[in-house]
Amino acid sequence: VATARLYRSCHINPRQRGFVCASGCSENLKLLQLLVKCAKQEHRHLGVVFVDIAKAFDTVSHQHIIAGLAQRGVDPHIVHLIGEMYKGITTYIV
C-alpha cells in the first residue's frame, strides 16, 4: 500500500530495477547489447555510463528522506508512517 501511494507522488524511471517488482536487470542488459550492436554496425561512437550508488541508504540521513518526501508532496500521513518506520531502528549482525 505504501509503495503504491509513494509511486503516485515519486515516479520511478521505467528502467529502475532495484527495489521494484521487476524481472531483474536482464531487460536493461538486452537493451545495452542492442545499443552496442547498432553502434558497431553503423560505425558510430557510443558512450556508456554505469552509476552504482553504493550504500546509498547508509549515506542519506533519514531526516533528509523524510524532508524529500514532504517536498515532493507525498501525503503527510504516508510521510509520518515512513518516519515512524525509521524511528529507533538498529541492525545487529550475529
Coordinates of N, CA and C in Angstrom, one line a residue:
V1 N 0.8 -1.2 0.0 CA 0.0 0.0 0.0 C 0.9 1.2 0.0
A2 N 1.9 1.2 0.9 CA 2.8 2.4 1.0 C 3.5 2.6 -0.4
T3 N 4.0 1.5 -1.0 CA 4.7 1.7 -2.3 C 3.8 2.2 -3.3
A4 N 2.5 1.8 -3.4 CA 1.6 2.3 -4.4 C 1.3 3.8 -4.2
R5 N 1.2 4.2 -3.0 CA 0.9 5.6 -2.7 C 2.2 6.5 -3.0
L6 N 3.3 6.0 -2.6 CA 4.6 6.7 -2.9 C 4.8 6.8 -4.4
Y7 N 4.5 5.8 -5.2 CA 4.7 5.8 -6.6 C 3.9 6.9 -7.3
R8 N 2.7 7.2 -6.7 CA 1.9 8.3 -7.3 C 2.6 9.7 -7.2
S9 N 3.3 9.9 -6.1 CA 4.0 11.1 -5.9 C 5.4 11.2 -6.4
C10 N 6.1 10.0 -6.3 CA 7.5 9.9 -6.7 C 7.7 8.9 -7.8
H11 N 7.5 9.4 -9.0 CA 7.6 8.4 -10.1 C 9.0 7.8 -10.3
I12 N 9.0 6.6 -10.6 CA 10.2 5.8 -10.8 C 10.5 5.7 -12.3
N13 N 11.7 5.8 -12.7 CA 12.1 5.6 -14.1 C 11.8 4.2 -14.4
P14 N 11.2 4.0 -15.6 CA 10.8 2.6 -16.0 C 12.0 1.7 -16.1
R15 N 13.2 2.2 -16.2 CA 14.5 1.4 -16.3 C 15.0 1.0 -14.9
Q16 N 14.4 1.6 -13.8 CA 14.8 1.2 -12.5 C 14.6 -0.2 -12.2
R17 N 15.5 -0.9 -11.6 CA 15.4 -2.3 -11.3 C 15.5 -2.7 -9.9
G18 N 16.1 -1.8 -9.1 CA 16.3 -2.0 -7.7 C 15.1 -1.6 -6.9
F19 N 14.7 -2.4 -5.9 CA 13.6 -2.1 -5.0 C 12.2 -1.9 -5.7
V20 N 12.1 -2.6 -6.8 CA 10.8 -2.6 -7.5 C 10.5 -4.0 -8.0
C21 N 9.2 -4.3 -8.2 CA 8.9 -5.7 -8.7 C 9.1 -5.7 -10.2
A22 N 10.3 -6.3 -10.6 CA 10.7 -6.3 -12.0 C 11.5 -7.6 -12.2
S23 N 11.7 -7.8 -13.5 CA 12.4 -9.1 -13.9 C 13.9 -9.0 -13.7
G24 N 14.4 -8.2 -12.8 CA 15.8 -8.0 -12.7 C 16.4 -7.1 -13.7
C25 N 17.7 -7.2 -14.0 CA 18.4 -6.3 -14.9 C 18.5 -6.9 -16.3
S26 N 17.9 -8.1 -16.6 CA 18.1 -8.7 -17.9 C 17.6 -7.8 -19.0
E27 N 16.5 -7.1 -18.8 CA 15.9 -6.2 -19.8 C 16.9 -5.1 -20.2
N28 N 17.5 -4.5 -19.1 CA 18.5 -3.5 -19.3 C 19.7 -4.0 -20.0
L29 N 20.2 -5.2 -19.7 CA 21.3 -5.8 -20.4 C 21.0 -6.0 -21.9
K30 N 19.9 -6.5 -22.2 CA 19.5 -6.7 -23.6 C 19.5 -5.4 -24.3
L31 N 19.0 -4.4 -23.7 CA 18.9 -3.0 -24.3 C 20.3 -2.5 -24.6
L32 N 21.2 -2.7 -23.6 CA 22.6 -2.3 -23.8 C 23.3 -3.1 -24.9
Q33 N 23.0 -4.4 -25.0 CA 23.6 -5.2 -26.1 C 23.1 -4.7 -27.4
L34 N 21.8 -4.4 -27.5 CA 21.3 -3.9 -28.8 C 21.9 -2.5 -29.2
L35 N 22.2 -1.7 -28.2 CA 22.8 -0.4 -28.5 C 24.2 -0.6 -29.0
V36 N 25.0 -1.5 -28.3 CA 26.4 -1.7 -28.8 C 26.4 -2.3 -30.2
K37 N 25.5 -3.2 -30.4 CA 25.4 -3.9 -31.7 C 25.1 -2.9 -32.8
C38 N 24.1 -2.0 -32.6 CA 23.8 -1.0 -33.6 C 24.9 0.0 -33.8
A39 N 25.6 0.4 -32.7 CA 26.7 1.3 -32.8 C 27.8 0.7 -33.7
K40 N 28.1 -0.6 -33.5 CA 29.1 -1.2 -34.3 C 28.7 -1.3 -35.7
Q41 N 27.5 -1.7 -36.0 CA 27.0 -1.9 -37.4 C 27.0 -0.5 -38.1
E42 N 26.7 0.6 -37.4 CA 26.7 1.9 -38.1 C 28.0 2.7 -37.9
H43 N 29.0 2.0 -37.3 CA 30.3 2.7 -37.1 C 30.1 4.0 -36.4
R44 N 29.4 4.0 -35.3 CA 29.1 5.2 -34.6 C 29.8 5.1 -33.2
H45 N 30.2 6.2 -32.6 CA 30.7 6.2 -31.3 C 29.6 6.0 -30.3
L46 N 29.9 5.3 -29.2 CA 28.9 5.1 -28.2 C 29.5 5.3 -26.8
G47 N 28.9 6.1 -26.0 CA 29.4 6.3 -24.6 C 28.4 5.6 -23.7
V48 N 28.9 4.9 -22.7 CA 28.1 4.3 -21.7 C 28.5 4.7 -20.3
V49 N 27.6 5.0 -19.5 CA 28.0 5.3 -18.1 C 27.2 4.4 -17.2
F50 N 27.9 3.8 -16.2 CA 27.2 3.0 -15.2 C 27.3 3.7 -13.9
V51 N 26.2 3.9 -13.2 CA 26.2 4.5 -12.0 C 25.7 3.5 -10.9
D52 N 26.5 3.3 -9.9 CA 26.2 2.4 -8.8 C 26.4 3.2 -7.6
I53 N 25.3 3.6 -7.0 CA 25.3 4.4 -5.7 C 25.4 3.4 -4.6
A54 N 26.7 3.1 -4.2 CA 26.9 2.1 -3.2 C 26.5 2.6 -1.8
K55 N 25.9 1.8 -1.1 CA 25.5 2.1 0.3 C 24.7 3.4 0.3
A56 N 23.8 3.7 -0.7 CA 23.0 4.9 -0.7 C 22.2 5.1 0.5
F57 N 21.6 4.0 1.1 CA 20.8 4.2 2.2 C 21.6 4.4 3.5
D58 N 22.9 4.1 3.5 CA 23.7 4.4 4.6 C 24.2 5.8 4.6
T59 N 24.2 6.4 3.5 CA 24.8 7.8 3.4 C 23.8 8.9 3.4
V60 N 22.5 8.6 3.2 CA 21.4 9.6 3.2 C 20.7 9.6 4.5
S61 N 20.7 10.7 5.2 CA 20.1 10.7 6.5 C 18.6 10.5 6.4
H62 N 18.0 9.9 7.4 CA 16.6 9.6 7.5 C 15.8 10.9 7.4
Q63 N 16.3 11.9 8.1 CA 15.6 13.2 8.1 C 15.6 13.8 6.6
H64 N 16.6 13.6 5.9 CA 16.7 14.1 4.5 C 15.6 13.3 3.7
I65 N 15.5 12.1 3.9 CA 14.5 11.3 3.1 C 13.1 11.8 3.4
I66 N 12.8 12.0 4.7 CA 11.5 12.5 5.1 C 11.2 13.9 4.5
A67 N 12.2 14.7 4.6 CA 12.1 16.1 4.0 C 11.8 16.0 2.5
G68 N 12.5 15.1 1.8 CA 12.4 15.0 0.4 C 11.0 14.5 0.0
L69 N 10.4 13.6 0.8 CA 9.1 13.1 0.6 C 8.1 14.2 0.7
A70 N 8.2 15.0 1.8 CA 7.3 16.1 2.1 C 7.4 17.1 1.0
Q71 N 8.6 17.4 0.5 CA 8.8 18.4 -0.6 C 8.2 17.9 -1.9
R72 N 8.2 16.6 -2.1 CA 7.5 16.1 -3.3 C 6.0 16.0 -3.3
G73 N 5.5 16.4 -2.1 CA 4.0 16.5 -2.0 C 3.4 15.1 -1.6
V74 N 4.2 14.2 -1.0 CA 3.6 13.0 -0.6 C 2.7 13.2 0.6
D75 N 1.6 12.5 0.6 CA 0.6 12.7 1.6 C 1.2 12.7 3.0
P76 N 0.9 13.7 3.8 CA 1.5 13.8 5.2 C 1.4 12.5 6.0
H77 N 0.3 11.8 5.9 CA 0.1 10.6 6.7 C 1.1 9.5 6.3
I78 N 1.4 9.4 5.0 CA 2.4 8.5 4.5 C 3.8 8.9 4.9
V79 N 4.1 10.2 4.9 CA 5.4 10.7 5.4 C 5.6 10.4 6.8
H80 N 4.5 10.5 7.6 CA 4.6 10.2 9.0 C 4.8 8.7 9.2
L81 N 4.1 7.9 8.5 CA 4.3 6.4 8.6 C 5.7 6.0 8.3
I82 N 6.3 6.6 7.3 CA 7.7 6.2 6.9 C 8.6 6.8 8.0
G83 N 8.4 7.9 8.5 CA 9.2 8.5 9.6 C 9.1 7.5 10.8
E84 N 8.0 7.0 11.1 CA 7.8 6.1 12.2 C 8.6 4.8 12.0
M85 N 8.7 4.3 10.7 CA 9.4 3.1 10.4 C 10.9 3.3 10.6
Y86 N 11.4 4.6 10.5 CA 12.9 4.8 10.7 C 13.2 5.1 12.1
K87 N 12.2 5.4 12.9 CA 12.4 5.8 14.3 C 13.0 4.6 15.1
G88 N 14.2 4.8 15.7 CA 14.8 3.9 16.6 C 15.2 2.5 16.0
I89 N 15.5 2.5 14.6 CA 15.8 1.2 14.1 C 17.3 0.9 14.3
T90 N 17.6 -0.3 14.5 CA 19.0 -0.8 14.6 C 19.2 -2.1 13.9
T91 N 20.4 -2.4 13.6 CA 20.8 -3.7 13.0 C 21.8 -4.4 13.8
Y92 N 21.6 -5.7 14.0 CA 22.6 -6.5 14.7 C 23.0 -7.6 13.8
I93 N 24.3 -7.8 13.7 CA 24.9 -8.9 13.0 C 25.4 -10.0 14.0
V94 N 24.9 -11.2 13.9 CA 25.3 -12.2 14.9 C 26.1 -13.3 14.1

